[in-house]
PDB file of C-alpha atoms in Angstrom:
ATOM      1  CA  MET A   1      38.380  42.357 140.909  1.00  0.00           C
ATOM      2  CA  ARG A   2      41.943  43.869 141.200  1.00  0.00           C
ATOM      3  CA  ILE A   3      42.601  42.991 138.165  1.00  0.00           C
ATOM      4  CA  ILE A   4      38.901  44.936 136.199  1.00  0.00           C
ATOM      5  CA  LYS A   5      41.107  47.885 139.111  1.00  0.00           C
ATOM      6  CA  ASP A   6      43.707  47.420 137.602  1.00  0.00           C
ATOM      7  CA  TRP A   7      42.327  47.621 133.766  1.00  0.00           C
ATOM      8  CA  LEU A   8      40.140  50.924 134.823  1.00  0.00           C
ATOM      9  CA  ARG A   9      42.871  52.896 135.453  1.00  0.00           C
ATOM     10  CA  ILE A  10      44.961  51.560 132.677  1.00  0.00           C
ATOM     11  CA  LEU A  11      42.185  53.265 130.330  1.00  0.00           C
ATOM     12  CA  LEU A  12      41.183  56.221 132.819  1.00  0.00           C
ATOM     13  CA  VAL A  13      45.474  56.992 131.590  1.00  0.00           C
ATOM     14  CA  PHE A  14      45.586  56.278 128.420  1.00  0.00           C
ATOM     15  CA  SER A  15      42.149  58.389 127.858  1.00  0.00           C
ATOM     16  CA  VAL A  16      43.998  61.133 129.302  1.00  0.00           C
ATOM     17  CA  MET A  17      46.546  60.402 127.492  1.00  0.00           C
ATOM     18  CA  LEU A  18      44.754  60.409 124.340  1.00  0.00           C
ATOM     19  CA  LEU A  19      42.687  63.758 125.149  1.00  0.00           C
ATOM     20  CA  LEU A  20      45.879  65.572 126.059  1.00  0.00           C
ATOM     21  CA  PHE A  21      47.422  64.676 122.242  1.00  0.00           C
ATOM     22  CA  THR A  22      44.447  65.212 120.449  1.00  0.00           C
ATOM     23  CA  LEU A  23      43.317  69.199 122.371  1.00  0.00           C
ATOM     24  CA  PRO A  24      46.399  70.906 120.773  1.00  0.00           C
ATOM     25  CA  MET A  25      45.812  69.804 117.134  1.00  0.00           C
ATOM     26  CA  LEU A  26      41.607  70.510 117.677  1.00  0.00           C
ATOM     27  CA  SER A  27      42.496  73.780 119.014  1.00  0.00           C
ATOM     28  CA  ALA A  28      45.171  73.716 115.807  1.00  0.00           C
ATOM     29  CA  CYS A  29      42.511  73.573 113.857  1.00  0.00           C
ATOM     30  CA  GLY A  30      39.724  75.614 114.929  1.00  0.00           C
ATOM     31  CA  GLY A  31      42.456  78.470 115.074  1.00  0.00           C
ATOM     32  CA  GLY A  32      43.549  78.348 111.816  1.00  0.00           C
ATOM     33  CA  ASP A  33      39.704  78.572 110.155  1.00  0.00           C
ATOM     34  CA  GLY A  34      38.980  81.353 112.503  1.00  0.00           C
ATOM     35  CA  GLU A  35      42.865  83.161 111.174  1.00  0.00           C
ATOM     36  CA  GLN A  36      41.274  82.145 107.455  1.00  0.00           C
ATOM     37  CA  GLU A  37      38.314  84.358 107.991  1.00  0.00           C
ATOM     38  CA  GLU A  38      39.740  86.803 109.625  1.00  0.00           C
ATOM     39  CA  GLU A  39      42.092  87.365 106.709  1.00  0.00           C
ATOM     40  CA  GLU A  40      39.216  86.862 104.480  1.00  0.00           C
ATOM     41  CA  GLU A  41      37.122  89.464 105.778  1.00  0.00           C
ATOM     42  CA  GLU A  42      40.642  92.183 105.606  1.00  0.00           C
ATOM     43  CA  GLU A  43      40.931  90.873 102.112  1.00  0.00           C
ATOM     44  CA  GLU A  44      37.583  91.811 101.226  1.00  0.00           C
ATOM     45  CA  GLU A  45      37.876  95.445 103.108  1.00  0.00           C
ATOM     46  CA  GLU A  46      41.317  96.844 101.717  1.00  0.00           C
ATOM     47  CA  GLU A  47      39.425  95.599  97.773  1.00  0.00           C
ATOM     48  CA  GLU A  48      36.735  98.085  99.175  1.00  0.00           C
ATOM     49  CA  GLU A  49      38.569 101.060  99.809  1.00  0.00           C
ATOM     50  CA  GLU A  50      41.188 101.049  97.450  1.00  0.00           C
ATOM     51  CA  VAL A  51      38.051 101.764  94.621  1.00  0.00           C
ATOM     52  CA  SER A  52      39.348 105.225  94.345  1.00  0.00           C
ATOM     53  CA  GLU A  53      37.054 108.672  93.187  1.00  0.00           C
ATOM     54  CA  PHE A  54      39.088 108.230  90.144  1.00  0.00           C
ATOM     55  CA  GLU A  55      38.785 105.214  89.026  1.00  0.00           C
ATOM     56  CA  ILE A  56      34.983 105.450  89.682  1.00  0.00           C
ATOM     57  CA  VAL A  57      34.772 108.259  87.229  1.00  0.00           C
ATOM     58  CA  LEU A  58      37.502 106.768  84.665  1.00  0.00           C
ATOM     59  CA  GLU A  59      34.910 103.991  84.621  1.00  0.00           C
ATOM     60  CA  ALA A  60      32.064 106.715  83.814  1.00  0.00           C
ATOM     61  CA  ALA A  61      34.024 108.535  81.543  1.00  0.00           C
ATOM     62  CA  GLN A  62      35.059 104.810  79.471  1.00  0.00           C
ATOM     63  CA  GLU A  63      31.205 104.155  79.323  1.00  0.00           C
ATOM     64  CA  TYR A  64      30.466 106.987  77.848  1.00  0.00           C
ATOM     65  CA  TRP A  65      33.862 108.146  75.191  1.00  0.00           C
ATOM     66  CA  ALA A  66      32.844 104.166  73.991  1.00  0.00           C
ATOM     67  CA  ASP A  67      29.719 105.637  72.533  1.00  0.00           C
ATOM     68  CA  ARG A  68      29.650 109.336  72.765  1.00  0.00           C
ATOM     69  CA  GLY A  69      27.958 111.912  71.543  1.00  0.00           C
ATOM     70  CA  ALA A  70      28.215 113.382  68.441  1.00  0.00           C
ATOM     71  CA  ASN A  71      27.004 117.288  66.574  1.00  0.00           C
ATOM     72  CA  ILE A  72      24.152 117.253  64.445  1.00  0.00           C
ATOM     73  CA  THR A  73      23.244 119.598  61.417  1.00  0.00           C
ATOM     74  CA  ALA A  74      21.032 122.832  61.699  1.00  0.00           C
ATOM     75  CA  ASP A  75      19.658 120.822  58.499  1.00  0.00           C
ATOM     76  CA  GLU A  76      18.595 118.248  60.076  1.00  0.00           C
ATOM     77  CA  LEU A  77      17.137 120.144  63.367  1.00  0.00           C
ATOM     78  CA  ALA A  78      15.026 122.005  61.492  1.00  0.00           C
ATOM     79  CA  MET A  79      13.211 119.433  59.619  1.00  0.00           C
ATOM     80  CA  ALA A  80      12.420 117.564  63.114  1.00  0.00           C
ATOM     81  CA  ILE A  81      10.954 120.775  64.191  1.00  0.00           C
ATOM     82  CA  ALA A  82       8.975 121.272  61.391  1.00  0.00           C
ATOM     83  CA  GLY A  83       8.906 116.932  61.199  1.00  0.00           C
ATOM     84  CA  ASP A  84       6.802 117.511  65.243  1.00  0.00           C
ATOM     85  CA  ASP A  85      10.343 115.283  66.392  1.00  0.00           C
ATOM     86  CA  ALA A  86      12.276 117.668  67.601  1.00  0.00           C
ATOM     87  CA  PRO A  87      14.738 116.563  71.533  1.00  0.00           C
ATOM     88  CA  TYR A  88      14.433 118.842  73.889  1.00  0.00           C
ATOM     89  CA  ILE A  89      16.355 121.690  73.148  1.00  0.00           C
ATOM     90  CA  VAL A  90      18.723 123.194  75.277  1.00  0.00           C
ATOM     91  CA  SER A  91      20.410 126.668  74.470  1.00  0.00           C
ATOM     92  CA  LEU A  92      23.715 127.563  77.015  1.00  0.00           C
ATOM     93  CA  ARG A  93      23.306 130.808  76.022  1.00  0.00           C
ATOM     94  CA  SER A  94      23.341 134.146  78.725  1.00  0.00           C
ATOM     95  CA  ALA A  95      19.545 135.233  78.960  1.00  0.00           C
ATOM     96  CA  ALA A  96      20.313 137.953  77.234  1.00  0.00           C
ATOM     97  CA  PHE A  97      21.378 136.658  73.710  1.00  0.00           C
ATOM     98  CA  TYR A  98      18.407 133.996  74.236  1.00  0.00           C
ATOM     99  CA  ALA A  99      15.725 136.930  74.837  1.00  0.00           C
ATOM    100  CA  VAL A 100      16.740 137.619  72.185  1.00  0.00           C
ATOM    101  CA  GLY A 101      16.134 135.418  70.191  1.00  0.00           C
ATOM    102  CA  HIS A 102      16.739 131.825  70.294  1.00  0.00           C
ATOM    103  CA  ILE A 103      15.812 128.147  68.306  1.00  0.00           C
ATOM    104  CA  PRO A 104      11.742 127.950  68.630  1.00  0.00           C
ATOM    105  CA  GLY A 105      11.489 125.842  71.484  1.00  0.00           C
ATOM    106  CA  ALA A 106      14.618 126.024  72.844  1.00  0.00           C
ATOM    107  CA  VAL A 107      14.791 126.638  77.437  1.00  0.00           C
ATOM    108  CA  ASN A 108      17.436 128.126  78.744  1.00  0.00           C
ATOM    109  CA  VAL A 109      20.033 126.360  80.812  1.00  0.00           C
ATOM    110  CA  SER A 110      22.452 128.223  82.844  1.00  0.00           C
ATOM    111  CA  TRP A 111      26.298 126.262  83.042  1.00  0.00           C
ATOM    112  CA  GLY A 112      25.926 123.220  85.227  1.00  0.00           C
ATOM    113  CA  ASP A 113      22.354 123.916  86.108  1.00  0.00           C
ATOM    114  CA  TRP A 114      22.005 119.924  84.458  1.00  0.00           C
ATOM    115  CA  ASP A 115      19.594 118.698  86.849  1.00  0.00           C
ATOM    116  CA  GLU A 116      16.723 121.231  85.044  1.00  0.00           C
ATOM    117  CA  ILE A 117      17.460 119.257  82.237  1.00  0.00           C
ATOM    118  CA  PRO A 118      13.960 116.486  82.770  1.00  0.00           C
ATOM    119  CA  ASP A 119      15.459 112.957  82.392  1.00  0.00           C
ATOM    120  CA  GLY A 120      14.373 110.537  80.302  1.00  0.00           C
ATOM    121  CA  GLU A 121      14.731 113.297  77.269  1.00  0.00           C
ATOM    122  CA  GLU A 122      16.639 113.110  73.930  1.00  0.00           C
ATOM    123  CA  VAL A 123      18.213 116.397  74.050  1.00  0.00           C
ATOM    124  CA  LEU A 124      19.895 118.915  72.217  1.00  0.00           C
ATOM    125  CA  VAL A 125      22.157 121.321  73.336  1.00  0.00           C
ATOM    126  CA  TYR A 126      23.910 124.391  70.969  1.00  0.00           C
ATOM    127  CA  CYS A 127      25.672 127.236  72.506  1.00  0.00           C
ATOM    128  CA  TYR A 128      27.014 130.409  70.104  1.00  0.00           C
ATOM    129  CA  THR A 129      29.918 128.219  68.021  1.00  0.00           C
ATOM    130  CA  GLY A 130      29.350 124.943  69.838  1.00  0.00           C
ATOM    131  CA  GLN A 131      32.238 124.873  71.564  1.00  0.00           C
ATOM    132  CA  THR A 132      30.275 125.013  74.520  1.00  0.00           C
ATOM    133  CA  GLY A 133      27.765 123.047  73.516  1.00  0.00           C
ATOM    134  CA  MET A 134      30.807 119.763  73.281  1.00  0.00           C
ATOM    135  CA  LYS A 135      31.583 120.285  76.597  1.00  0.00           C
ATOM    136  CA  ALA A 136      27.805 119.844  77.799  1.00  0.00           C
ATOM    137  CA  MET A 137      26.667 117.268  75.608  1.00  0.00           C
ATOM    138  CA  ALA A 138      29.796 114.976  77.110  1.00  0.00           C
ATOM    139  CA  LEU A 139      28.324 115.827  80.667  1.00  0.00           C
ATOM    140  CA  LEU A 140      25.307 115.511  80.234  1.00  0.00           C
ATOM    141  CA  GLY A 141      26.422 111.717  78.603  1.00  0.00           C
ATOM    142  CA  ILE A 142      27.744 110.944  80.961  1.00  0.00           C
ATOM    143  CA  LEU A 143      24.299 112.098  83.571  1.00  0.00           C
ATOM    144  CA  GLY A 144      22.581 109.458  81.884  1.00  0.00           C
ATOM    145  CA  TYR A 145      21.401 112.523  78.745  1.00  0.00           C
ATOM    146  CA  ASP A 146      21.225 110.512  75.349  1.00  0.00           C
ATOM    147  CA  ALA A 147      22.604 113.960  74.315  1.00  0.00           C
ATOM    148  CA  GLU A 148      23.616 115.717  70.570  1.00  0.00           C
ATOM    149  CA  ASN A 149      25.284 118.984  70.459  1.00  0.00           C
ATOM    150  CA  LEU A 150      24.384 121.482  67.163  1.00  0.00           C
ATOM    151  CA  ARG A 151      27.419 122.576  64.499  1.00  0.00           C
ATOM    152  CA  ASN A 152      29.241 125.621  64.553  1.00  0.00           C
ATOM    153  CA  GLY A 153      26.074 126.394  67.558  1.00  0.00           C
ATOM    154  CA  MET A 154      23.092 129.970  66.825  1.00  0.00           C
ATOM    155  CA  CYS A 155      25.413 130.709  64.345  1.00  0.00           C
ATOM    156  CA  SER A 156      24.880 127.637  62.405  1.00  0.00           C
ATOM    157  CA  TRP A 157      21.214 128.174  63.354  1.00  0.00           C
ATOM    158  CA  SER A 158      20.426 132.088  62.255  1.00  0.00           C
ATOM    159  CA  SER A 159      22.571 135.324  59.816  1.00  0.00           C
ATOM    160  CA  ASP A 160      20.824 138.104  61.827  1.00  0.00           C
ATOM    161  CA  PRO A 161      23.949 139.622  64.516  1.00  0.00           C
ATOM    162  CA  ALA A 162      21.939 140.947  67.111  1.00  0.00           C
ATOM    163  CA  VAL A 163      20.905 136.975  67.478  1.00  0.00           C
ATOM    164  CA  THR A 164      24.730 135.729  66.789  1.00  0.00           C
ATOM    165  CA  GLY A 165      26.391 138.342  68.111  1.00  0.00           C
ATOM    166  CA  THR A 166      30.083 139.143  67.250  1.00  0.00           C
ATOM    167  CA  GLY A 167      31.151 135.816  68.400  1.00  0.00           C
ATOM    168  CA  CYS A 168      31.157 133.463  65.594  1.00  0.00           C
ATOM    169  CA  PHE A 169      34.404 132.592  63.364  1.00  0.00           C
ATOM    170  CA  ASP A 170      35.563 134.729  61.424  1.00  0.00           C
ATOM    171  CA  THR A 171      39.109 134.491  59.537  1.00  0.00           C
ATOM    172  CA  SER A 172      40.039 138.414  59.135  1.00  0.00           C
ATOM    173  CA  THR A 173      39.457 138.413  63.155  1.00  0.00           C
ATOM    174  CA  HIS A 174      39.964 135.422  64.851  1.00  0.00           C
ATOM    175  CA  GLN A 175      42.954 133.948  62.899  1.00  0.00           C
ATOM    176  CA  GLY A 176      46.775 134.264  63.423  1.00  0.00           C
ATOM    177  CA  SER A 177      49.354 133.602  62.244  1.00  0.00           C
ATOM    178  CA  TYR A 178      51.255 131.995  64.557  1.00  0.00           C
ATOM    179  CA  ALA A 179      54.804 129.543  63.836  1.00  0.00           C
ATOM    180  CA  VAL A 180      53.901 126.354  63.408  1.00  0.00           C
ATOM    181  CA  GLU A 181      56.097 123.055  63.074  1.00  0.00           C
ATOM    182  CA  THR A 182      56.369 119.781  61.270  1.00  0.00           C
ATOM    183  CA  THR A 183      58.824 118.538  63.180  1.00  0.00           C
ATOM    184  CA  ALA A 184      56.687 115.376  66.019  1.00  0.00           C
ATOM    185  CA  ASN A 185      56.629 115.307  69.654  1.00  0.00           C
ATOM    186  CA  THR A 186      56.680 112.242  71.503  1.00  0.00           C
ATOM    187  CA  VAL A 187      56.863 112.029  75.454  1.00  0.00           C
ATOM    188  CA  THR A 188      58.761 110.524  77.723  1.00  0.00           C
ATOM    189  CA  THR A 189      57.589 110.515  81.144  1.00  0.00           C
ATOM    190  CA  THR A 190      55.225 108.464  82.532  1.00  0.00           C
ATOM    191  CA  TYR A 191      53.084 110.296  84.414  1.00  0.00           C
ATOM    192  CA  ALA A 192      50.770 108.727  87.883  1.00  0.00           C
ATOM    193  CA  TYR A 193      46.951 110.208  87.367  1.00  0.00           C
ATOM    194  CA  PRO A 194      45.226 112.631  88.940  1.00  0.00           C
ATOM    195  CA  GLU A 195      43.424 112.098  92.776  1.00  0.00           C
ATOM    196  CA  LEU A 196      40.109 113.196  92.696  1.00  0.00           C
ATOM    197  CA  ASP A 197      37.857 114.597  96.391  1.00  0.00           C
ATOM    198  CA  ASN A 198      35.560 116.268  94.818  1.00  0.00           C
ATOM    199  CA  THR A 199      32.724 114.388  98.345  1.00  0.00           C
ATOM    200  CA  THR A 200      33.359 112.557 100.809  1.00  0.00           C
ATOM    201  CA  SER A 201      30.073 110.194  99.451  1.00  0.00           C
ATOM    202  CA  ASN A 202      30.906 107.029  98.604  1.00  0.00           C
ATOM    203  CA  ASP A 203      28.095 106.238  96.489  1.00  0.00           C
ATOM    204  CA  GLU A 204      29.954 105.872  92.733  1.00  0.00           C
ATOM    205  CA  ASP A 205      26.350 108.909  91.891  1.00  0.00           C
ATOM    206  CA  ASP A 206      27.479 111.323  93.869  1.00  0.00           C
ATOM    207  CA  ILE A 207      31.658 110.684  92.854  1.00  0.00           C
ATOM    208  CA  ILE A 208      30.197 110.740  88.620  1.00  0.00           C
ATOM    209  CA  ALA A 209      27.804 113.543  90.006  1.00  0.00           C
ATOM    210  CA  ALA A 210      30.899 115.858  91.928  1.00  0.00           C
ATOM    211  CA  ALA A 211      32.888 115.186  89.218  1.00  0.00           C
ATOM    212  CA  VAL A 212      30.591 116.685  86.597  1.00  0.00           C
ATOM    213  CA  ALA A 213      29.126 120.005  89.253  1.00  0.00           C
ATOM    214  CA  ALA A 214      33.823 120.144  89.668  1.00  0.00           C
ATOM    215  CA  VAL A 215      33.962 121.491  85.088  1.00  0.00           C
ATOM    216  CA  THR A 216      34.242 124.494  84.205  1.00  0.00           C
ATOM    217  CA  ASP A 217      33.038 126.411  80.496  1.00  0.00           C
ATOM    218  CA  ASN A 218      36.536 127.261  79.545  1.00  0.00           C
ATOM    219  CA  TYR A 219      39.098 128.468  77.267  1.00  0.00           C
ATOM    220  CA  ILE A 220      41.908 129.123  75.589  1.00  0.00           C
ATOM    221  CA  LEU A 221      42.343 131.706  73.202  1.00  0.00           C
ATOM    222  CA  ALA A 222      45.294 131.253  70.100  1.00  0.00           C
ATOM    223  CA  SER A 223      46.689 134.779  71.434  1.00  0.00           C
ATOM    224  CA  ASP A 224      47.582 132.939  74.614  1.00  0.00           C
ATOM    225  CA  LEU A 225      48.985 129.993  74.139  1.00  0.00           C
ATOM    226  CA  ALA A 226      51.347 131.496  71.930  1.00  0.00           C
ATOM    227  CA  ALA A 227      52.363 133.285  74.311  1.00  0.00           C
ATOM    228  CA  ALA A 228      52.473 130.662  76.647  1.00  0.00           C
ATOM    229  CA  VAL A 229      54.651 128.704  74.424  1.00  0.00           C
ATOM    230  CA  ALA A 230      56.887 131.244  73.528  1.00  0.00           C
ATOM    231  CA  GLU A 231      57.383 131.239  77.195  1.00  0.00           C
ATOM    232  CA  ASP A 232      58.064 127.448  77.152  1.00  0.00           C
ATOM    233  CA  ARG A 233      56.290 127.240  79.892  1.00  0.00           C
ATOM    234  CA  ASP A 234      55.289 123.883  81.333  1.00  0.00           C
ATOM    235  CA  MET A 235      52.020 123.015  80.220  1.00  0.00           C
ATOM    236  CA  THR A 236      50.961 120.139  77.832  1.00  0.00           C
ATOM    237  CA  ILE A 237      49.437 120.576  74.263  1.00  0.00           C
ATOM    238  CA  ILE A 238      47.404 118.080  72.607  1.00  0.00           C
ATOM    239  CA  SER A 239      46.718 117.859  69.102  1.00  0.00           C
ATOM    240  CA  VAL A 240      43.272 115.573  68.343  1.00  0.00           C
ATOM    241  CA  ARG A 241      43.256 115.928  64.871  1.00  0.00           C
ATOM    242  CA  SER A 242      44.145 113.009  62.624  1.00  0.00           C
ATOM    243  CA  ALA A 243      48.017 111.471  62.565  1.00  0.00           C
ATOM    244  CA  ASP A 244      48.547 112.673  58.942  1.00  0.00           C
ATOM    245  CA  VAL A 245      46.746 116.439  59.330  1.00  0.00           C
ATOM    246  CA  TYR A 246      49.580 116.655  62.438  1.00  0.00           C
ATOM    247  CA  ALA A 247      52.399 115.717  60.188  1.00  0.00           C
ATOM    248  CA  ASP A 248      51.728 118.847  57.928  1.00  0.00           C
ATOM    249  CA  GLY A 249      51.195 120.959  60.499  1.00  0.00           C
ATOM    250  CA  HIS A 250      51.012 121.127  64.072  1.00  0.00           C
ATOM    251  CA  ILE A 251      51.720 123.937  67.273  1.00  0.00           C
ATOM    252  CA  PRO A 252      54.837 123.885  68.681  1.00  0.00           C
ATOM    253  CA  GLY A 253      55.471 121.247  71.061  1.00  0.00           C
ATOM    254  CA  ALA A 254      52.140 119.426  70.809  1.00  0.00           C
ATOM    255  CA  ILE A 255      51.773 116.033  70.505  1.00  0.00           C
ATOM    256  CA  ASN A 256      49.432 114.225  68.903  1.00  0.00           C
ATOM    257  CA  ILE A 257      46.546 111.465  70.551  1.00  0.00           C
ATOM    258  CA  ALA A 258      43.681 110.564  68.733  1.00  0.00           C
ATOM    259  CA  MET A 259      40.414 110.982  69.996  1.00  0.00           C
ATOM    260  CA  ASP A 260      39.383 107.410  70.251  1.00  0.00           C
ATOM    261  CA  ASP A 261      42.967 106.816  72.327  1.00  0.00           C
ATOM    262  CA  LEU A 262      42.725 109.323  74.972  1.00  0.00           C
ATOM    263  CA  LEU A 263      41.888 107.367  77.881  1.00  0.00           C
ATOM    264  CA  ASP A 264      44.535 104.821  77.077  1.00  0.00           C
ATOM    265  CA  SER A 265      47.784 107.999  76.593  1.00  0.00           C
ATOM    266  CA  LEU A 266      46.807 109.331  80.236  1.00  0.00           C
ATOM    267  CA  ASP A 267      50.363 108.367  80.913  1.00  0.00           C
ATOM    268  CA  GLN A 268      51.364 111.246  79.189  1.00  0.00           C
ATOM    269  CA  ILE A 269      49.214 113.480  80.804  1.00  0.00           C
ATOM    270  CA  ASP A 270      50.879 115.731  83.409  1.00  0.00           C
ATOM    271  CA  PRO A 271      48.867 115.833  86.974  1.00  0.00           C
ATOM    272  CA  ASP A 272      50.302 119.065  88.078  1.00  0.00           C
ATOM    273  CA  ALA A 273      50.278 121.332  84.485  1.00  0.00           C
ATOM    274  CA  PRO A 274      47.929 123.251  81.960  1.00  0.00           C
ATOM    275  CA  VAL A 275      47.025 121.433  79.231  1.00  0.00           C
ATOM    276  CA  TYR A 276      45.369 122.711  76.091  1.00  0.00           C
ATOM    277  CA  LEU A 277      44.101 120.372  73.771  1.00  0.00           C
ATOM    278  CA  TYR A 278      42.870 121.547  70.155  1.00  0.00           C
ATOM    279  CA  CYS A 279      41.497 119.898  67.286  1.00  0.00           C
ATOM    280  CA  TYR A 280      40.382 122.006  63.766  1.00  0.00           C
ATOM    281  CA  THR A 281      36.775 124.065  64.716  1.00  0.00           C
ATOM    282  CA  GLY A 282      36.987 123.734  68.471  1.00  0.00           C
ATOM    283  CA  HIS A 283      34.361 120.943  69.148  1.00  0.00           C
ATOM    284  CA  ASN A 284      36.075 117.867  69.436  1.00  0.00           C
ATOM    285  CA  ALA A 285      38.874 118.873  71.536  1.00  0.00           C
ATOM    286  CA  GLY A 286      35.796 120.487  73.863  1.00  0.00           C
ATOM    287  CA  GLN A 287      34.154 117.098  74.373  1.00  0.00           C
ATOM    288  CA  ALA A 288      38.142 115.705  74.776  1.00  0.00           C
ATOM    289  CA  VAL A 289      38.304 118.407  77.591  1.00  0.00           C
ATOM    290  CA  ALA A 290      34.526 117.940  79.995  1.00  0.00           C
ATOM    291  CA  ILE A 291      36.225 114.448  80.420  1.00  0.00           C
ATOM    292  CA  LEU A 292      39.871 115.798  81.047  1.00  0.00           C
ATOM    293  CA  CYS A 293      38.399 117.661  83.880  1.00  0.00           C
ATOM    294  CA  MET A 294      35.891 115.416  85.607  1.00  0.00           C
ATOM    295  CA  LEU A 295      39.533 113.159  85.589  1.00  0.00           C
ATOM    296  CA  GLY A 296      41.114 116.248  87.743  1.00  0.00           C
ATOM    297  CA  TYR A 297      42.858 117.755  84.315  1.00  0.00           C
ATOM    298  CA  ASP A 298      44.093 121.280  84.565  1.00  0.00           C
ATOM    299  CA  ALA A 299      42.249 121.151  81.315  1.00  0.00           C
ATOM    300  CA  TYR A 300      41.565 124.377  78.488  1.00  0.00           C
ATOM    301  CA  SER A 301      40.502 123.736  74.427  1.00  0.00           C
ATOM    302  CA  LEU A 302      41.961 126.330  72.001  1.00  0.00           C
ATOM    303  CA  LYS A 303      38.595 128.353  71.211  1.00  0.00           C
ATOM    304  CA  TYR A 304      37.857 128.438  67.909  1.00  0.00           C
ATOM    305  CA  GLY A 305      40.736 124.766  67.380  1.00  0.00           C
ATOM    306  CA  TYR A 306      42.566 125.090  65.290  1.00  0.00           C
ATOM    307  CA  CYS A 307      41.521 127.461  62.841  1.00  0.00           C
ATOM    308  CA  SER A 308      42.386 130.324  65.083  1.00  0.00           C
ATOM    309  CA  TRP A 309      46.044 129.884  64.912  1.00  0.00           C
ATOM    310  CA  SER A 310      47.068 129.783  61.849  1.00  0.00           C
ATOM    311  CA  SER A 311      45.554 129.370  58.209  1.00  0.00           C
ATOM    312  CA  ASP A 312      48.363 126.972  57.637  1.00  0.00           C
ATOM    313  CA  ASN A 313      47.059 123.647  57.635  1.00  0.00           C
ATOM    314  CA  ALA A 314      43.759 125.013  58.682  1.00  0.00           C
ATOM    315  CA  LEU A 315      40.797 122.307  57.678  1.00  0.00           C
ATOM    316  CA  TYR A 316      36.990 122.978  58.115  1.00  0.00           C
ATOM    317  CA  CYS A 317      36.372 126.447  59.228  1.00  0.00           C
ATOM    318  CA  TYR A 318      33.700 127.485  59.883  1.00  0.00           C
ATOM    319  CA  ASP A 319      32.307 129.786  56.451  1.00  0.00           C
ATOM    320  CA  ALA A 320      29.888 131.904  57.584  1.00  0.00           C
ATOM    321  CA  SER A 321      29.015 131.784  54.162  1.00  0.00           C
ATOM    322  CA  GLU A 322      28.710 128.196  53.580  1.00  0.00           C
ATOM    323  CA  ASP A 323      27.859 127.343  57.369  1.00  0.00           C
ATOM    324  CA  GLN A 324      25.002 129.655  58.495  1.00  0.00           C
ATOM    325  CA  GLY A 325      21.416 129.286  58.157  1.00  0.00           C
ATOM    326  CA  ASP A 326      18.314 131.935  58.146  1.00  0.00           C
ATOM    327  CA  TYR A 327      16.366 129.910  60.133  1.00  0.00           C
ATOM    328  CA  GLU A 328      13.010 131.724  62.388  1.00  0.00           C
ATOM    329  CA  VAL A 329      13.546 132.181  65.674  1.00  0.00           C
ATOM    330  CA  ASP A 330      11.411 132.986  68.314  1.00  0.00           C
TER     331      ASP A 330
END
């Protein structure tokens, strides 16, 4: 019996020692798993927090920019109306001008009242000259509409001055003779992106809608841009015309960024200074400005485009004798 008791004591001591040896190891293994899970949860939370309003709007802009809207002509629209295949036509002109005369079937929508346009419609927007229409088309495209713009706006549809007003481009009144340079300009500084803070919502659709709502219909006159150039103000001037045309003559100080490359070249644009864009007639620049304003840049399109700056190297300018139609208005 004594021998058995001795063995039992030895076994008990051995078991206690074994338990004391293994407990720290078990604790360490259990604690490690808990710490790893906590670290993974923290990383997931950090990833969610890192997505900014700017990144969400930029992604939406990139998706639209890859298949952005375009112009249709008055002839094409007239044929669609005659064939009972017209899109949902939106007039962005004032209520007063709408009352004087508008494209048959058009509804009058004020700038920013995009929710008045029914979902699921093919939309055709038009303004006075086409420039504002292009801005609206871009914003509608971002919001998910299948939208197009009427090239040259109401100025391409009617020859009645009571309907078109005095806004149609005219070389005798709207074209300047400001300085032009051929020396290429490059950006040597890399800029950070703007920070957007348009809404407290974390919903992507709300963030995109808030960015669209922040865009106003803005532009700059050639005379005002010329004054800014003469005073050497802090600004970025961007020509979105072709590289060949840019080389033949551009606004002094302007850099050249092709339309396709715009969203890949944002680091060339100072977010803390005004941005002035121009194309040939104002159409493409208007669309680009809408996107830049959504992204938080203080961007403006040159009214009537380069055609308002100089007759030197001016291409595709509106010409009433060729571009103005005489279609019916309601």
